[in-house]
Amino acid sequence: MAKEYDVAVIGAGAAGMMCAAVAAQNGKRVVLVDHAAKLAEKIRISGGGRCNFTNINTMPANFLSANPHFAKSALSRYTPQDFLALLKKHRVGFHEKHRGQLFCDTSAEQIIELLKAECASGGVTWRMPTKVESLEQMDDGFLLATDTGDILAQSVVIATGGLSIPKIGATDFAYQIAAQFELAVVAPRPGLVPLTFDGPAWEAFAPLSGIALEVEVETSSGKGKTAIKGKFREDLLFTHRGLSGPAILQISSYWLPGTPIIVNLLPEVDVAAELIENKGTLKKQMGNLLAQWLPTRLAERLLEVADIPADARLADMPDAKLKKLGDAINRWAIVPTGSEGYRKAEVTLGGIDTRELSQQTMESNKVAGLYFIGEAVDVTGWLGGYNFQWAWASAVAAGTALS
């Protein structure tokens, strides 16, 4: 005989546990199903093991979506301050690290324990590890066939996330369910991911692995309403395969294949203007000059690419050559050949098309009782705690609506 519940939540990650807890605490009989044997691994590894669980500066502008207005309702009704109140209730210490990013003082495990406790207070039933083999709509709800027995539920919440980091259990389950019920999906792709490079334009920079510096990076593609533009000032890291660091992870969500990224390697200095202005007073060699501003190995490579000897004197350099060098530093344009893919991506861009869902409840407009929340939906935040805030907010929107 199938076990009966008011709500079946599939996916016991951040969004799934939060949604289950809210619905259960509001009186619903809730079962939480997940195929993994280990709970919430993505929470556990996030933020270097301390979980960057929100950002106090969260606004709708910090999210990408084919419909940028969709996230406004949920985000306005469950804010970072609401989640902080939950942390204080459970006596979880936290601190701000950088630009509004909040982390646990000790361990990401505290967030998992908090969510488990919230589920327990509502009497949530757990099914782990349990694989959902099929989901069928019935006259009075849904039938879930699983490898640990059938489940009957009046409503189903899909909180299975996206394709990022398959080694910890990411699957395309949400997209399979969308296809089954003929719901549109915005094509998924890796987000917040290192970018890779090869070819002649990259050859000179390939040996610079390990160098890090603060930069401005931007990219744009498309025109009019379909234009995608992003610009960030963060740290960049040269790797053995390309570029990484917060600046690149951020811009990767805006980058489209075939388009360049523009990197300002020295955002504090207008290099060409500074060099030309000081030609008459500075007697230094070019290598020594650039090394005052940039890591020495990077300075050497930039001069090499510009065909300027490191021992050349500034005073002897033509203005045209200095302008070209300035452009190479302040507007270094380079086209990535790809990314590190889902195995290194922190999030999945795209997902269930928001036009298919109610922005107030996260319920499908076509299939009554079917909800999608968190990373499964075409709402993707910047690096820095925003994606967790979307998980909490979308989960609370659905959990409240289910009540």
CSV table of C-alpha atoms in Angstrom, one decimal:
chain,number,residue,atom,x,y,z
A,1,MET,CA,0.0,0.0,0.0
A,2,ALA,CA,1.2,3.5,-0.9
A,3,LYS,CA,1.9,5.9,2.1
A,4,GLU,CA,-0.2,9.0,1.9
A,5,TYR,CA,1.0,12.6,2.5
A,6,ASP,CA,-0.1,16.1,1.8
A,7,VAL,CA,3.2,17.1,0.3
A,8,ALA,CA,6.1,15.2,-1.2
A,9,VAL,CA,9.3,17.2,-1.6
A,10,ILE,CA,11.8,15.6,-3.9
A,11,GLY,CA,15.4,16.8,-3.2
A,12,ALA,CA,16.7,17.3,0.3
A,13,GLY,CA,19.1,20.2,-0.3
A,14,ALA,CA,18.8,23.7,0.9
A,15,ALA,CA,15.6,24.6,-0.9
A,16,GLY,CA,14.0,21.1,-0.3
A,17,MET,CA,14.6,21.0,3.4
A,18,MET,CA,13.5,24.6,3.9
A,19,CYS,CA,10.2,24.0,2.0
A,20,ALA,CA,9.5,20.8,3.8
A,21,ALA,CA,10.0,22.5,7.2
A,22,VAL,CA,7.8,25.4,6.4
A,23,ALA,CA,4.9,23.2,5.0
A,24,ALA,CA,5.2,20.8,7.9
A,25,GLN,CA,5.3,23.4,10.6
A,26,ASN,CA,2.1,24.8,9.1
A,27,GLY,CA,0.3,21.5,9.6
A,28,LYS,CA,0.9,19.5,6.4
A,29,ARG,CA,2.0,15.9,6.4
A,30,VAL,CA,5.3,16.1,4.5
A,31,VAL,CA,7.7,13.4,3.2
A,32,LEU,CA,11.2,14.5,2.0
A,33,VAL,CA,12.7,12.2,-0.6
A,34,ASP,CA,16.3,12.2,-1.8
A,35,HIS,CA,18.4,9.7,-3.8
A,36,ALA,CA,21.6,10.4,-2.0
A,37,ALA,CA,22.8,8.5,1.0
A,38,LYS,CA,24.6,11.6,2.4
A,39,LEU,CA,22.5,14.6,3.2
A,40,ALA,CA,23.0,18.1,1.6
A,41,GLU,CA,26.5,17.6,0.3
A,42,LYS,CA,26.3,20.9,-1.7
A,43,ILE,CA,25.7,22.8,1.5
A,44,ARG,CA,28.5,20.9,3.2
A,45,ILE,CA,31.2,21.9,0.6
A,46,SER,CA,30.0,25.4,0.1
A,47,GLY,CA,32.0,28.4,1.2
A,48,GLY,CA,35.1,26.4,1.9
A,49,GLY,CA,33.2,24.3,4.3
A,50,ARG,CA,31.6,27.2,6.2
A,51,CYS,CA,28.7,27.8,3.9
A,52,ASN,CA,28.2,31.3,2.4
A,53,PHE,CA,24.5,31.0,3.4
A,54,THR,CA,23.3,34.5,2.3
A,55,ASN,CA,24.3,38.0,1.3
A,56,ILE,CA,22.9,40.9,3.3
A,57,ASN,CA,22.9,43.1,0.1
A,58,THR,CA,20.6,40.7,-1.8
A,59,MET,CA,18.5,42.5,-4.4
A,60,PRO,CA,16.7,41.2,-7.6
A,61,ALA,CA,19.5,42.8,-9.6
A,62,ASN,CA,21.9,40.2,-8.3
A,63,PHE,CA,20.1,37.4,-10.3
A,64,LEU,CA,20.0,36.3,-13.9
A,65,SER,CA,16.8,35.0,-15.5
A,66,ALA,CA,15.0,35.2,-18.8
A,67,ASN,CA,12.4,37.1,-16.7
A,68,PRO,CA,14.4,39.3,-14.3
A,69,HIS,CA,11.2,40.3,-12.5
A,70,PHE,CA,10.2,36.8,-11.5
A,71,ALA,CA,12.4,36.6,-8.4
A,72,LYS,CA,11.2,39.9,-6.9
A,73,SER,CA,8.1,38.5,-5.1
A,74,ALA,CA,9.8,35.6,-3.2
A,75,LEU,CA,12.9,37.7,-2.4
A,76,SER,CA,10.9,40.5,-1.0
A,77,ARG,CA,8.9,38.1,1.3
A,78,TYR,CA,11.8,36.2,2.7
A,79,THR,CA,14.9,38.4,3.2
A,80,PRO,CA,18.4,37.7,4.5
A,81,GLN,CA,17.3,39.2,7.8
A,82,ASP,CA,14.6,36.5,8.0
A,83,PHE,CA,17.2,33.8,7.6
A,84,LEU,CA,19.5,35.5,10.2
A,85,ALA,CA,16.6,35.3,12.6
A,86,LEU,CA,16.6,31.6,12.1
A,87,LEU,CA,20.3,31.3,12.7
A,88,LYS,CA,20.0,33.3,15.9
A,89,LYS,CA,17.1,31.0,17.0
A,90,HIS,CA,19.5,28.0,16.6
A,91,ARG,CA,22.4,29.9,18.1
A,92,VAL,CA,24.6,29.6,14.9
A,93,GLY,CA,27.4,32.1,14.9
A,94,PHE,CA,28.2,33.9,11.7
A,95,HIS,CA,30.4,36.6,10.3
A,96,GLU,CA,30.6,38.9,7.2
A,97,LYS,CA,33.6,38.1,5.1
A,98,HIS,CA,33.4,40.3,2.0
A,99,ARG,CA,30.8,42.5,0.4
A,100,GLY,CA,27.9,41.3,2.4
A,101,GLN,CA,28.8,37.6,2.2
A,102,LEU,CA,27.8,35.8,5.4
A,103,PHE,CA,29.5,32.6,6.6
A,104,CYS,CA,29.1,30.3,9.6
A,105,ASP,CA,31.8,30.8,12.2
A,106,THR,CA,32.6,27.2,12.5
A,107,SER,CA,31.1,24.8,9.9
A,108,ALA,CA,28.5,24.4,7.1
A,109,GLU,CA,27.3,21.4,9.1
A,110,GLN,CA,25.5,23.9,11.4
A,111,ILE,CA,23.2,24.9,8.5
A,112,ILE,CA,22.4,21.3,7.8
A,113,GLU,CA,21.7,20.6,11.4
A,114,LEU,CA,19.5,23.8,11.6
A,115,LEU,CA,17.4,22.6,8.6
A,116,LYS,CA,17.1,19.1,10.0
A,117,ALA,CA,15.9,20.5,13.3
A,118,GLU,CA,13.3,22.7,11.5
A,119,CYS,CA,12.1,19.6,9.6
A,120,ALA,CA,11.9,17.6,12.9
A,121,SER,CA,9.9,20.3,14.6
A,122,GLY,CA,7.2,19.9,11.9
A,123,GLY,CA,7.4,16.1,11.9
A,124,VAL,CA,8.8,15.7,8.4
A,125,THR,CA,9.1,12.1,7.3
A,126,TRP,CA,12.4,11.2,5.6
A,127,ARG,CA,13.0,8.8,2.7
A,128,MET,CA,16.8,8.6,2.1
A,129,PRO,CA,18.3,7.1,0.1
A,130,THR,CA,15.3,6.7,-2.1
A,131,LYS,CA,15.1,6.9,-5.9
A,132,VAL,CA,12.0,8.2,-7.5
A,133,GLU,CA,11.4,5.9,-10.5
A,134,SER,CA,8.2,7.7,-11.8
A,135,LEU,CA,5.8,10.5,-11.0
A,136,GLU,CA,2.2,10.2,-12.2
A,137,GLN,CA,-0.6,12.7,-11.9
A,138,MET,CA,-3.8,11.2,-10.4
A,139,ASP,CA,-7.3,12.6,-10.0
A,140,ASP,CA,-6.5,13.5,-6.4
A,141,GLY,CA,-2.8,14.3,-6.5
A,142,PHE,CA,0.3,12.4,-7.5
A,143,LEU,CA,1.7,8.8,-7.3
A,144,LEU,CA,5.4,8.5,-6.8
A,145,ALA,CA,6.8,5.1,-7.5
A,146,THR,CA,10.1,4.8,-5.6
A,147,ASP,CA,12.6,2.0,-4.9
A,148,THR,CA,11.5,2.0,-1.2
A,149,GLY,CA,7.7,1.9,-1.8
A,150,ASP,CA,5.0,4.0,-3.4
A,151,ILE,CA,4.0,7.5,-2.2
A,152,LEU,CA,0.7,9.3,-2.7
A,153,ALA,CA,0.8,13.0,-2.3
A,154,GLN,CA,-1.7,15.8,-3.0
A,155,SER,CA,1.2,18.1,-4.0
A,156,VAL,CA,4.8,17.6,-5.2
A,157,VAL,CA,7.7,20.0,-4.9
A,158,ILE,CA,10.7,19.5,-7.2
A,159,ALA,CA,13.8,20.7,-5.4
A,160,THR,CA,16.4,18.6,-7.1
A,161,GLY,CA,18.6,21.5,-8.3
A,162,GLY,CA,20.6,21.5,-11.6
A,163,LEU,CA,23.5,19.8,-13.2
A,164,SER,CA,26.4,21.4,-11.3
A,165,ILE,CA,28.9,19.1,-9.6
A,166,PRO,CA,27.7,15.6,-10.7
A,167,LYS,CA,30.2,13.9,-8.4
A,168,ILE,CA,28.0,14.8,-5.4
A,169,GLY,CA,24.8,13.6,-7.0
A,170,ALA,CA,23.5,16.3,-9.4
A,171,THR,CA,21.0,15.1,-12.0
A,172,ASP,CA,18.6,16.3,-14.6
A,173,PHE,CA,15.6,15.0,-12.7
A,174,ALA,CA,13.8,18.5,-12.7
A,175,TYR,CA,14.2,18.8,-16.4
A,176,GLN,CA,12.8,15.2,-16.9
A,177,ILE,CA,9.7,16.1,-14.9
A,178,ALA,CA,9.3,19.3,-16.9
A,179,ALA,CA,9.5,17.4,-20.2
A,180,GLN,CA,7.0,14.9,-18.9
A,181,PHE,CA,4.5,17.6,-18.1
A,182,GLU,CA,5.4,19.6,-21.2
A,183,LEU,CA,6.8,22.6,-19.3
A,184,ALA,CA,9.3,24.8,-21.1
A,185,VAL,CA,12.9,24.8,-19.9
A,186,VAL,CA,15.5,27.5,-20.5
A,187,ALA,CA,18.5,25.6,-21.8
A,188,PRO,CA,20.8,24.9,-18.9
A,189,ARG,CA,24.5,25.7,-18.9
A,190,PRO,CA,27.3,25.9,-16.3
A,191,GLY,CA,27.4,29.1,-14.2
A,192,LEU,CA,30.0,30.5,-11.8
A,193,VAL,CA,32.6,28.4,-13.5
A,194,PRO,CA,36.3,28.9,-14.4
A,195,LEU,CA,37.0,29.7,-18.1
A,196,THR,CA,39.5,27.9,-20.3
A,197,PHE,CA,41.7,29.2,-23.0
A,198,ASP,CA,44.1,28.0,-25.7
A,199,GLY,CA,45.6,29.1,-29.0
A,200,PRO,CA,48.2,31.7,-29.8
A,201,ALA,CA,46.5,34.5,-27.9
A,202,TRP,CA,46.8,32.5,-24.7
A,203,GLU,CA,50.2,31.0,-25.2
A,204,ALA,CA,52.1,33.8,-23.6
A,205,PHE,CA,50.0,33.7,-20.4
A,206,ALA,CA,49.8,29.9,-20.0
A,207,PRO,CA,52.9,29.8,-17.7
A,208,LEU,CA,51.4,32.3,-15.2
A,209,SER,CA,49.5,29.8,-13.1
A,210,GLY,CA,49.2,30.9,-9.5
A,211,ILE,CA,49.3,34.7,-10.1
A,212,ALA,CA,46.3,36.5,-8.6
A,213,LEU,CA,45.3,40.2,-8.7
A,214,GLU,CA,42.2,42.4,-8.4
A,215,VAL,CA,40.8,43.3,-11.8
A,216,GLU,CA,37.7,44.6,-13.5
A,217,VAL,CA,36.2,42.2,-16.0
A,218,GLU,CA,33.2,42.7,-18.3
A,219,THR,CA,31.5,41.1,-21.2
A,220,SER,CA,28.5,41.7,-23.4
A,221,SER,CA,26.6,39.9,-26.1
A,222,GLY,CA,23.4,40.3,-28.0
A,223,LYS,CA,21.4,43.5,-28.6
A,224,GLY,CA,18.3,45.1,-27.3
A,225,LYS,CA,16.1,43.1,-24.9
A,226,THR,CA,18.3,40.0,-25.5
A,227,ALA,CA,21.5,41.7,-24.5
A,228,ILE,CA,23.5,40.2,-21.7
A,229,LYS,CA,26.0,42.5,-20.0
A,230,GLY,CA,28.0,42.0,-16.9
A,231,LYS,CA,30.8,43.9,-15.1
A,232,PHE,CA,32.6,43.0,-11.9
A,233,ARG,CA,35.6,44.1,-9.8
A,234,GLU,CA,37.0,41.1,-8.0
A,235,ASP,CA,40.1,38.9,-7.8
A,236,LEU,CA,41.3,37.0,-10.8
A,237,LEU,CA,43.5,33.9,-10.7
A,238,PHE,CA,45.6,32.5,-13.5
A,239,THR,CA,45.4,28.7,-13.6
A,240,HIS,CA,47.1,26.0,-15.7
A,241,ARG,CA,44.0,25.8,-17.9
A,242,GLY,CA,42.9,29.4,-18.0
A,243,LEU,CA,41.4,32.0,-15.6
A,244,SER,CA,39.5,31.5,-12.4
A,245,GLY,CA,38.9,33.5,-9.1
A,246,PRO,CA,35.7,35.4,-8.1
A,247,ALA,CA,36.0,37.9,-11.1
A,248,ILE,CA,35.9,35.1,-13.6
A,249,LEU,CA,33.3,33.0,-11.8
A,250,GLN,CA,31.0,36.1,-11.8
A,251,ILE,CA,31.6,37.0,-15.4
A,252,SER,CA,31.2,33.4,-16.6
A,253,SER,CA,27.4,33.6,-15.9
A,254,TYR,CA,27.2,36.4,-18.5
A,255,TRP,CA,29.6,35.1,-21.0
A,256,LEU,CA,28.4,33.4,-24.2
A,257,PRO,CA,30.7,31.2,-26.4
A,258,GLY,CA,32.5,33.1,-29.1
A,259,THR,CA,32.4,36.4,-27.3
A,260,PRO,CA,35.4,38.1,-25.6
A,261,ILE,CA,35.8,39.1,-22.0
A,262,ILE,CA,37.5,42.4,-21.4
A,263,VAL,CA,39.9,42.5,-18.4
A,264,ASN,CA,41.3,45.6,-16.8
A,265,LEU,CA,44.4,44.3,-15.2
A,266,LEU,CA,45.1,47.6,-13.5
A,267,PRO,CA,41.8,49.3,-12.7
A,268,GLU,CA,43.4,52.0,-10.5
A,269,VAL,CA,45.7,53.3,-13.2
A,270,ASP,CA,45.2,54.7,-16.7
A,271,VAL,CA,48.4,53.1,-17.8
A,272,ALA,CA,48.9,54.9,-21.2
A,273,ALA,CA,48.2,58.3,-19.7
A,274,GLU,CA,50.4,57.7,-16.7
A,275,LEU,CA,53.3,56.5,-18.8
A,276,ILE,CA,53.1,59.3,-21.4
A,277,GLU,CA,52.8,62.0,-18.7
A,278,ASN,CA,55.9,60.7,-16.9
A,279,LYS,CA,58.2,60.2,-19.9
A,280,GLY,CA,60.2,63.3,-19.2
A,281,THR,CA,60.7,62.8,-15.5
A,282,LEU,CA,61.0,59.0,-15.0
A,283,LYS,CA,64.3,57.4,-16.0
A,284,LYS,CA,63.2,53.9,-15.2
A,285,GLN,CA,63.2,50.9,-17.4
A,286,MET,CA,59.8,49.5,-18.6
A,287,GLY,CA,60.2,46.2,-16.7
A,288,ASN,CA,60.8,48.0,-13.4
A,289,LEU,CA,58.0,50.4,-14.0
A,290,LEU,CA,55.3,47.8,-14.7
A,291,ALA,CA,56.6,45.6,-11.8
A,292,GLN,CA,55.6,48.5,-9.4
A,293,TRP,CA,52.0,48.0,-10.5
A,294,LEU,CA,51.7,44.3,-11.5
A,295,PRO,CA,53.1,41.0,-10.4
A,296,THR,CA,56.6,40.7,-12.0
A,297,ARG,CA,55.9,37.6,-14.1
A,298,LEU,CA,52.7,39.2,-15.5
A,299,ALA,CA,54.5,42.5,-16.2
A,300,GLU,CA,57.2,40.6,-18.1
A,301,ARG,CA,54.7,38.7,-20.3
A,302,LEU,CA,52.7,41.9,-21.1
A,303,LEU,CA,55.9,43.6,-22.3
A,304,GLU,CA,56.9,40.5,-24.3
A,305,VAL,CA,53.5,40.4,-26.0
A,306,ALA,CA,53.8,44.2,-26.7
A,307,ASP,CA,57.3,43.6,-28.2
A,308,ILE,CA,58.8,46.0,-25.6
A,309,PRO,CA,62.2,44.9,-24.1
A,310,ALA,CA,62.0,44.9,-20.3
A,311,ASP,CA,65.2,47.0,-20.2
A,312,ALA,CA,63.8,49.7,-22.6
A,313,ARG,CA,63.7,53.2,-21.0
A,314,LEU,CA,60.4,54.9,-20.7
A,315,ALA,CA,61.8,58.1,-22.1
A,316,ASP,CA,62.7,56.3,-25.3
A,317,MET,CA,59.3,54.8,-26.0
A,318,PRO,CA,57.0,56.3,-28.7
A,319,ASP,CA,53.6,57.4,-27.4
A,320,ALA,CA,51.8,55.1,-29.9
A,321,LYS,CA,53.5,52.1,-28.4
A,322,LEU,CA,52.7,53.2,-24.9
A,323,LYS,CA,49.0,53.6,-25.8
A,324,LYS,CA,49.0,50.1,-27.3
A,325,LEU,CA,50.6,48.7,-24.1
A,326,GLY,CA,48.0,50.7,-22.0
A,327,ASP,CA,45.2,49.1,-24.0
A,328,ALA,CA,46.7,45.6,-23.5
A,329,ILE,CA,46.6,46.2,-19.7
A,330,ASN,CA,43.5,48.3,-19.2
A,331,ARG,CA,41.4,46.5,-21.9
A,332,TRP,CA,42.8,43.0,-22.4
A,333,ALA,CA,40.3,41.4,-24.7
A,334,ILE,CA,40.5,37.6,-24.9
A,335,VAL,CA,38.0,35.0,-26.1
A,336,PRO,CA,37.6,31.9,-23.8
A,337,THR,CA,37.5,28.6,-25.7
A,338,GLY,CA,35.2,27.1,-23.1
A,339,SER,CA,34.7,26.5,-19.4
A,340,GLU,CA,35.5,23.8,-16.8
A,341,GLY,CA,31.9,22.7,-17.2
A,342,TYR,CA,29.5,21.3,-14.7
A,343,ARG,CA,32.1,19.4,-12.7
A,344,LYS,CA,33.5,22.8,-11.5
A,345,ALA,CA,30.4,25.0,-11.9
A,346,GLU,CA,29.0,26.3,-8.6
A,347,VAL,CA,25.5,26.7,-10.2
A,348,THR,CA,23.4,25.8,-13.2
A,349,LEU,CA,22.1,28.7,-15.3
A,350,GLY,CA,18.7,28.2,-17.0
A,351,GLY,CA,16.2,25.7,-15.8
A,352,ILE,CA,12.4,25.6,-15.6
A,353,ASP,CA,11.1,28.6,-17.5
A,354,THR,CA,9.6,31.1,-15.1
A,355,ARG,CA,6.7,31.7,-17.4
A,356,GLU,CA,5.5,28.2,-16.4
A,357,LEU,CA,5.3,29.2,-12.7
A,358,SER,CA,3.5,31.5,-10.3
A,359,GLN,CA,6.0,34.0,-8.9
A,360,GLN,CA,4.0,34.1,-5.7
A,361,THR,CA,3.8,30.4,-5.1
A,362,MET,CA,6.2,28.6,-7.4
A,363,GLU,CA,3.4,26.3,-8.6
A,364,SER,CA,3.1,25.3,-12.2
A,365,ASN,CA,0.5,27.3,-14.1
A,366,LYS,CA,-0.4,24.1,-16.1
A,367,VAL,CA,-0.2,21.3,-13.5
A,368,ALA,CA,-2.0,22.0,-10.3
A,369,GLY,CA,-0.1,20.8,-7.2
A,370,LEU,CA,3.3,20.7,-8.9
A,371,TYR,CA,5.9,23.1,-7.7
A,372,PHE,CA,9.6,23.9,-8.6
A,373,ILE,CA,12.0,25.7,-6.4
A,374,GLY,CA,15.6,26.6,-6.0
A,375,GLU,CA,18.3,26.0,-8.6
A,376,ALA,CA,15.8,23.9,-10.7
A,377,VAL,CA,14.2,27.2,-11.7
A,378,ASP,CA,15.6,29.7,-14.3
A,379,VAL,CA,16.8,32.1,-11.5
A,380,THR,CA,20.6,32.2,-10.9
A,381,GLY,CA,22.4,34.4,-8.4
A,382,TRP,CA,25.8,36.0,-8.4
A,383,LEU,CA,28.7,34.5,-6.4
A,384,GLY,CA,28.5,35.4,-2.8
A,385,GLY,CA,25.5,33.8,-1.0
A,386,TYR,CA,22.8,34.9,-3.4
A,387,ASN,CA,21.9,31.4,-4.6
A,388,PHE,CA,21.3,30.2,-1.1
A,389,GLN,CA,19.1,33.2,-0.5
A,390,TRP,CA,17.1,32.3,-3.6
A,391,ALA,CA,16.8,28.7,-2.2
A,392,TRP,CA,15.4,30.0,1.1
A,393,ALA,CA,13.1,32.5,-0.5
A,394,SER,CA,11.6,30.3,-3.2
A,395,ALA,CA,11.2,27.4,-0.7
A,396,VAL,CA,9.4,29.6,1.8
A,397,ALA,CA,7.1,30.9,-1.0
A,398,ALA,CA,6.2,27.4,-2.0
A,399,GLY,CA,6.0,26.0,1.6
A,400,THR,CA,3.7,28.9,2.7
A,401,ALA,CA,1.5,28.4,-0.4
A,402,LEU,CA,1.2,24.7,0.3
A,403,SER,CA,-0.1,25.6,3.8
